[in-house]
Amino acid sequence: MLCQRRMQVVLALCLLLVLWQCFQAPRDGIGPFTQAPSLLDAPAACLTASTNGSAWFNARYNLTTGPLLTGTAHELSSDVVQWWLTLQGRSRVVQLQAILRQLFTVLQAPSGNVWDSNHRRTCAVVGNSGRLKGSGHGLRIDAHDWVLRMNRAKIAGFEQDVGMRTTHHFMYPESAVNLEPGVHLVLVPFKPLDLQWVASAFSTGELTHTYTKVKQFIKADRNKVLILSPAFLKYIHDNWTQHHGRYPSTGFTALLFALHACQQVSVFGFGADTKGNWHHYWEKNRWSGAFRRTRVHDADVEFSLIERLAAEGRILFYR
Ligand code: C5P
């Protein structure tokens, strides 16, 4: 009898411990979150418990849509190409196969070891929101296997808040920056010219203008370049943002890339500050914020999707 009672007490304590760990996870909307647990601690259990059987998630997530262009002939369907050609400017007749051939002459097509199916990695997706300023998230971000940054993200002077490591840097020609050796440049192509630009920037430097002046050459590890597939952008536009905005933002695209590549995804630096400013963490003038609701992206829809993913335990969202 006494033994049975002891067992009940032990079981009750275990249950309390599990519940306590779940509520420590940095879920969006569950109280002020000040101290994150170790990245590999409790969340995995909480994620599994809360995610099985979400019809909402299953209706959107499609693991068979590969994030990368592979260089195989005719890998893009005509509906993808038709949609993609209208994203920036009017659709023109382009020799897409020739552009792709040239691209994968200058750059390596991805091989199995670049994109392996071993997803047992933790990933931090670091957006450029002003919310990161003063967050102190730097060490936590750097503790992930992969650290994904984007566009004109800055590190020098912001290490405490944004960390120091980068494994993948998402960009397009107009937002391009030079990278350290070993970092994957992930090109997000919004038009055929973007593919031509990356080929040119690693070879002849013949392309210096798109709709604005762009970098003639880029310093980055050419063996590490990854090209996102227009089909992946269309998948996000169709399944996730569901045609809100003209096409998904770089940040939301990087987040979906991580959802397809990583076992655990932590998200930092997304959203407006408490006063509704959509500035970047390096900008002093909050009102000059470049990322806000535009005709191009729908920041509100993307943010609500991030909140939902967090509420369903698919990502850890650090506000
Ligand atoms: O402005 P930029 O596109 O360089 O920022 C990178 C990404 O960070 C955006 O695409 C967006 O997804 C996210 N962001 C945000 N809130 C901000 C600024 C950027 O969610 N205030």
Coordinates of C-alpha atoms and ligand atoms in Angstrom, one line a residue:
M1 CA 0.0 0.0 0.0
L2 CA 2.8 2.4 1.1
C3 CA 4.7 1.4 -2.0
Q4 CA 1.7 2.1 -4.3
R5 CA 1.4 5.6 -2.7
R6 CA 5.1 6.3 -3.2
M7 CA 4.7 5.3 -6.9
Q8 CA 1.8 7.7 -7.3
V9 CA 3.8 10.5 -5.8
V10 CA 6.8 9.8 -8.0
L11 CA 4.5 9.7 -11.1
A12 CA 2.8 13.0 -10.1
L13 CA 6.3 14.6 -9.7
C14 CA 7.4 13.3 -13.2
L15 CA 4.2 14.7 -14.7
L16 CA 4.8 18.1 -13.1
L17 CA 8.4 18.1 -14.3
V18 CA 7.3 17.4 -17.9
L19 CA 4.6 20.1 -17.8
W20 CA 7.1 22.6 -16.3
Q21 CA 9.6 21.9 -19.1
C22 CA 6.9 22.4 -21.7
F23 CA 5.9 25.8 -20.3
Q24 CA 9.6 26.9 -20.2
A25 CA 9.8 26.5 -24.0
P26 CA 9.8 29.9 -25.8
R27 CA 6.4 29.5 -27.3
D28 CA 4.8 32.6 -28.7
G29 CA 2.0 33.9 -26.6
I30 CA 2.9 31.9 -23.5
G31 CA 3.9 34.6 -21.0
P32 CA 7.1 36.7 -21.0
F33 CA 10.0 34.4 -21.9
T34 CA 13.2 35.6 -20.4
Q35 CA 15.4 32.5 -20.1
A36 CA 15.5 29.9 -22.8
P37 CA 16.2 26.3 -21.9
S38 CA 19.2 24.5 -23.5
L39 CA 18.4 24.1 -27.2
L40 CA 18.5 20.3 -27.0
D41 CA 16.5 20.0 -23.8
A42 CA 12.8 19.9 -23.3
P43 CA 11.4 21.4 -26.6
A44 CA 11.8 18.2 -28.6
A45 CA 9.4 16.4 -26.3
C46 CA 7.0 19.3 -26.3
L47 CA 7.2 19.6 -30.0
T48 CA 6.3 16.0 -30.6
A49 CA 3.4 16.2 -28.1
S50 CA 1.9 19.3 -29.6
T51 CA 2.4 18.7 -33.3
N52 CA 1.1 15.3 -34.2
G53 CA -2.0 15.5 -36.1
S54 CA -2.2 19.2 -37.0
A55 CA -4.4 19.4 -40.1
W56 CA -3.4 23.1 -40.5
F57 CA 0.3 22.2 -40.8
N58 CA -0.2 19.0 -42.8
A59 CA -2.3 21.0 -45.4
R60 CA 0.6 23.4 -46.0
Y61 CA 3.9 21.4 -45.5
N62 CA 5.1 19.4 -48.4
L63 CA 8.4 17.8 -47.9
T64 CA 8.6 16.7 -51.5
T65 CA 9.1 20.2 -52.7
G66 CA 12.9 20.5 -52.8
P67 CA 14.3 23.9 -51.8
L68 CA 17.2 23.9 -54.3
L69 CA 17.7 24.2 -58.0
T70 CA 19.6 21.1 -59.1
G71 CA 20.6 21.9 -62.6
T72 CA 18.7 19.0 -64.2
A73 CA 17.0 19.7 -67.5
H74 CA 13.4 20.9 -67.3
E75 CA 13.2 20.8 -63.6
L76 CA 10.8 23.8 -63.5
S77 CA 7.2 23.2 -64.6
S78 CA 5.6 25.7 -67.0
D79 CA 3.2 27.0 -64.3
V80 CA 6.2 27.7 -62.0
V81 CA 8.1 29.5 -64.8
Q82 CA 5.0 31.5 -65.8
W83 CA 4.4 32.7 -62.2
W84 CA 8.1 33.3 -61.6
L85 CA 8.6 35.5 -64.7
T86 CA 6.0 38.0 -63.5
L87 CA 7.4 38.6 -60.0
Q88 CA 9.6 41.6 -60.8
G89 CA 8.6 43.4 -63.9
R90 CA 6.9 42.2 -67.0
S91 CA 7.3 38.7 -68.3
R92 CA 9.9 38.6 -71.2
V93 CA 10.9 35.8 -73.5
V94 CA 14.0 34.3 -71.8
Q95 CA 16.2 31.4 -72.7
L96 CA 15.9 29.8 -69.3
Q97 CA 17.6 26.5 -70.2
A98 CA 20.6 28.4 -71.6
I99 CA 20.7 30.6 -68.4
L100 CA 20.6 27.5 -66.2
R101 CA 23.3 25.7 -68.3
Q102 CA 25.6 28.8 -68.0
L103 CA 24.9 29.0 -64.3
F104 CA 25.9 25.4 -63.6
T105 CA 28.9 25.8 -65.8
V106 CA 30.2 28.6 -63.5
L107 CA 28.9 27.0 -60.3
Q108 CA 28.6 23.4 -59.1
A109 CA 25.2 21.9 -59.1
P110 CA 24.4 20.7 -55.6
S111 CA 25.4 17.2 -54.8
G112 CA 24.1 14.8 -52.1
N113 CA 26.5 16.0 -49.5
V114 CA 25.4 19.6 -49.7
W115 CA 21.8 18.8 -49.3
D116 CA 21.7 15.5 -47.3
S117 CA 18.6 14.0 -45.9
N118 CA 20.0 14.0 -42.4
H119 CA 17.8 16.6 -40.8
R120 CA 19.1 16.0 -37.3
R121 CA 20.4 19.5 -36.9
T122 CA 19.3 22.6 -35.0
C123 CA 18.9 25.8 -37.0
A124 CA 18.6 29.5 -36.0
V125 CA 16.9 31.7 -38.6
V126 CA 17.9 35.3 -37.8
G127 CA 15.7 38.0 -39.4
N128 CA 16.8 41.6 -39.4
S129 CA 14.1 43.0 -37.2
G130 CA 14.9 45.9 -34.8
R131 CA 13.5 43.6 -32.0
L132 CA 16.9 42.0 -31.9
K133 CA 18.5 45.1 -30.5
G134 CA 19.2 44.6 -26.8
S135 CA 17.8 41.1 -26.9
G136 CA 21.1 39.4 -25.7
H137 CA 20.3 36.4 -27.9
G138 CA 23.8 36.2 -29.4
L139 CA 25.2 33.1 -27.6
R140 CA 21.9 31.3 -28.0
I141 CA 21.9 31.9 -31.7
D142 CA 25.5 30.7 -32.1
A143 CA 24.7 27.5 -30.2
H144 CA 22.8 26.1 -33.2
D145 CA 24.3 23.8 -35.9
W146 CA 23.3 26.2 -38.7
V147 CA 22.8 29.9 -38.4
L148 CA 20.9 31.4 -41.3
R149 CA 21.1 35.2 -41.9
M150 CA 20.0 37.3 -44.8
N151 CA 20.4 40.4 -47.0
R152 CA 22.4 43.2 -45.3
A153 CA 22.5 41.6 -41.9
K154 CA 25.3 43.1 -39.8
I155 CA 27.4 41.3 -37.1
A156 CA 30.2 43.7 -36.1
G157 CA 29.1 45.7 -33.1
F158 CA 25.9 43.6 -32.6
E159 CA 27.4 40.3 -31.5
Q160 CA 25.7 40.2 -28.1
D161 CA 22.3 40.4 -29.7
V162 CA 22.7 38.6 -33.0
G163 CA 25.7 36.2 -32.5
M164 CA 28.8 35.8 -34.6
R165 CA 28.4 32.7 -36.6
T166 CA 26.8 32.4 -40.0
T167 CA 26.5 29.1 -42.0
H168 CA 24.0 30.3 -44.7
H169 CA 23.4 33.8 -46.0
F170 CA 20.3 34.4 -48.1
M171 CA 20.5 37.2 -50.6
Y172 CA 19.5 38.4 -54.0
P173 CA 21.6 40.6 -56.3
E174 CA 20.2 43.9 -54.9
S175 CA 20.9 42.9 -51.3
A176 CA 24.2 41.1 -51.9
V177 CA 27.1 41.3 -49.5
N178 CA 30.5 39.7 -49.4
L179 CA 30.8 36.6 -47.2
E180 CA 33.5 34.8 -45.1
P181 CA 35.0 31.6 -46.6
G182 CA 32.9 28.5 -45.8
V183 CA 29.6 30.3 -45.6
H184 CA 26.8 29.1 -48.0
L185 CA 25.6 31.9 -50.2
V186 CA 21.9 31.1 -50.8
L187 CA 20.6 32.9 -53.8
V188 CA 16.9 33.7 -53.7
P189 CA 16.2 34.3 -57.4
F190 CA 13.2 36.5 -58.1
K191 CA 13.9 36.7 -61.8
P192 CA 16.1 35.1 -64.5
L193 CA 18.5 38.1 -64.3
D194 CA 19.3 37.0 -60.7
L195 CA 20.6 33.7 -62.0
Q196 CA 22.7 35.5 -64.6
W197 CA 24.0 37.9 -62.0
V198 CA 25.3 35.2 -59.7
A199 CA 27.1 33.5 -62.6
S200 CA 28.5 36.8 -63.7
A201 CA 29.5 37.9 -60.2
F202 CA 31.6 34.7 -59.9
S203 CA 33.2 35.0 -63.3
T204 CA 33.3 37.8 -65.9
G205 CA 31.6 40.6 -63.9
E206 CA 29.7 41.6 -67.0
L207 CA 26.4 42.3 -65.2
T208 CA 26.4 45.4 -63.1
H209 CA 22.7 46.5 -63.3
T210 CA 19.4 44.9 -62.7
Y211 CA 16.7 47.4 -61.8
T212 CA 19.5 49.1 -59.9
K213 CA 23.3 49.0 -59.6
V214 CA 24.4 45.7 -58.2
K215 CA 27.8 44.2 -57.1
Q216 CA 29.9 43.4 -60.1
F217 CA 31.9 40.7 -58.2
I218 CA 31.1 39.0 -55.0
K219 CA 33.6 37.6 -52.5
A220 CA 32.2 34.3 -51.3
D221 CA 33.0 30.6 -51.4
R222 CA 31.9 29.6 -54.9
N223 CA 31.8 25.9 -53.9
K224 CA 29.2 26.7 -51.3
V225 CA 26.7 28.6 -53.4
L226 CA 23.1 27.2 -53.3
I227 CA 20.4 28.5 -55.5
L228 CA 16.8 28.3 -54.3
S229 CA 14.3 26.9 -56.7
P230 CA 11.5 29.2 -58.1
A231 CA 9.3 26.1 -57.4
F232 CA 10.1 26.5 -53.7
L233 CA 9.1 30.2 -53.8
K234 CA 5.9 29.3 -55.5
Y235 CA 5.2 26.5 -53.0
I236 CA 5.5 29.1 -50.2
H237 CA 3.3 31.5 -52.1
D238 CA 0.7 28.9 -52.8
N239 CA 0.7 26.8 -49.6
W240 CA 1.8 29.2 -46.9
T241 CA 1.2 32.9 -47.6
Q242 CA -1.6 31.8 -49.9
H243 CA -1.2 34.6 -52.4
H244 CA -1.0 37.4 -49.8
G245 CA 1.7 39.7 -51.0
R246 CA 3.3 39.3 -54.4
Y247 CA 5.9 36.8 -53.2
P248 CA 7.4 35.7 -49.8
S249 CA 10.0 37.8 -48.1
T250 CA 13.6 36.6 -47.8
G251 CA 13.1 36.0 -44.1
F252 CA 10.0 33.9 -44.5
T253 CA 11.7 32.0 -47.3
A254 CA 14.7 31.3 -45.1
L255 CA 12.4 30.1 -42.3
L256 CA 10.6 27.6 -44.7
F257 CA 14.0 26.4 -46.0
A258 CA 14.9 25.7 -42.3
L259 CA 11.6 23.9 -41.8
H260 CA 12.6 21.6 -44.7
A261 CA 16.2 21.1 -43.6
C262 CA 16.3 21.1 -39.8
Q263 CA 15.0 19.0 -37.0
Q264 CA 14.7 22.0 -34.7
V265 CA 14.1 25.6 -35.9
S266 CA 14.6 28.6 -33.7
V267 CA 13.4 32.0 -35.1
F268 CA 14.9 35.3 -34.1
G269 CA 14.5 38.9 -35.4
F270 CA 11.1 38.8 -36.9
G271 CA 8.3 41.3 -36.5
A272 CA 7.7 45.0 -35.6
D273 CA 8.8 46.4 -32.3
T274 CA 6.3 47.1 -29.5
K275 CA 5.5 50.5 -31.2
G276 CA 4.8 48.9 -34.6
N277 CA 8.1 49.9 -36.3
W278 CA 9.4 47.5 -38.9
H279 CA 13.0 48.8 -38.8
H280 CA 16.3 46.8 -38.9
Y281 CA 18.3 46.2 -35.7
W282 CA 21.2 48.4 -37.0
E283 CA 19.0 51.4 -37.9
K284 CA 18.9 54.2 -35.4
N285 CA 15.9 55.8 -37.0
R286 CA 13.0 53.3 -36.2
W287 CA 10.7 55.2 -38.6
S288 CA 12.9 54.6 -41.6
G289 CA 12.3 50.8 -41.3
A290 CA 12.6 49.2 -44.7
F291 CA 10.6 46.1 -44.0
R292 CA 7.0 46.9 -43.6
R293 CA 3.7 46.1 -45.2
T294 CA 4.3 46.7 -48.9
R295 CA 2.7 45.6 -52.1
V296 CA 5.5 43.0 -52.4
H297 CA 5.3 41.1 -49.1
D298 CA 2.5 40.8 -46.6
A299 CA 4.3 41.2 -43.3
D300 CA 1.2 40.8 -41.2
V301 CA 0.3 37.4 -42.9
E302 CA 3.9 36.2 -42.6
F303 CA 4.0 37.2 -38.9
S304 CA 0.8 35.4 -38.1
L305 CA 2.1 32.3 -39.8
I306 CA 5.2 32.5 -37.6
E307 CA 3.0 32.8 -34.6
R308 CA 0.9 29.8 -35.6
L309 CA 4.0 27.7 -36.3
A310 CA 5.2 28.6 -32.8
A311 CA 1.8 27.9 -31.2
E312 CA 1.8 24.5 -32.9
G313 CA 5.3 23.8 -31.6
R314 CA 6.9 23.6 -35.1
I315 CA 9.4 26.4 -34.3
L316 CA 10.8 28.1 -31.2
F317 CA 10.0 31.8 -31.7
Y318 CA 12.1 34.2 -29.7
R319 CA 10.3 37.5 -29.7
Ligands
C5P1 O1 14.5 43.9 -44.6 P1 15.1 42.6 -44.9 O2 14.4 41.9 -46.0 O3 16.6 42.6 -45.2 O4 15.0 41.7 -43.6 C1 15.2 40.3 -43.6 C2 13.9 39.6 -43.2 O5 13.7 39.8 -41.8 C3 12.7 40.1 -43.9 O6 12.6 39.5 -45.1 C4 11.6 39.8 -42.9 O7 11.2 38.5 -43.1 C5 12.3 39.9 -41.5 N1 12.1 41.2 -40.9 C6 11.0 41.3 -40.0 N2 10.8 42.5 -39.3 C7 11.6 43.6 -39.5 C8 12.6 43.5 -40.4 C9 12.8 42.3 -41.1 O8 10.3 40.3 -39.8 N3 11.4 44.7 -38.8

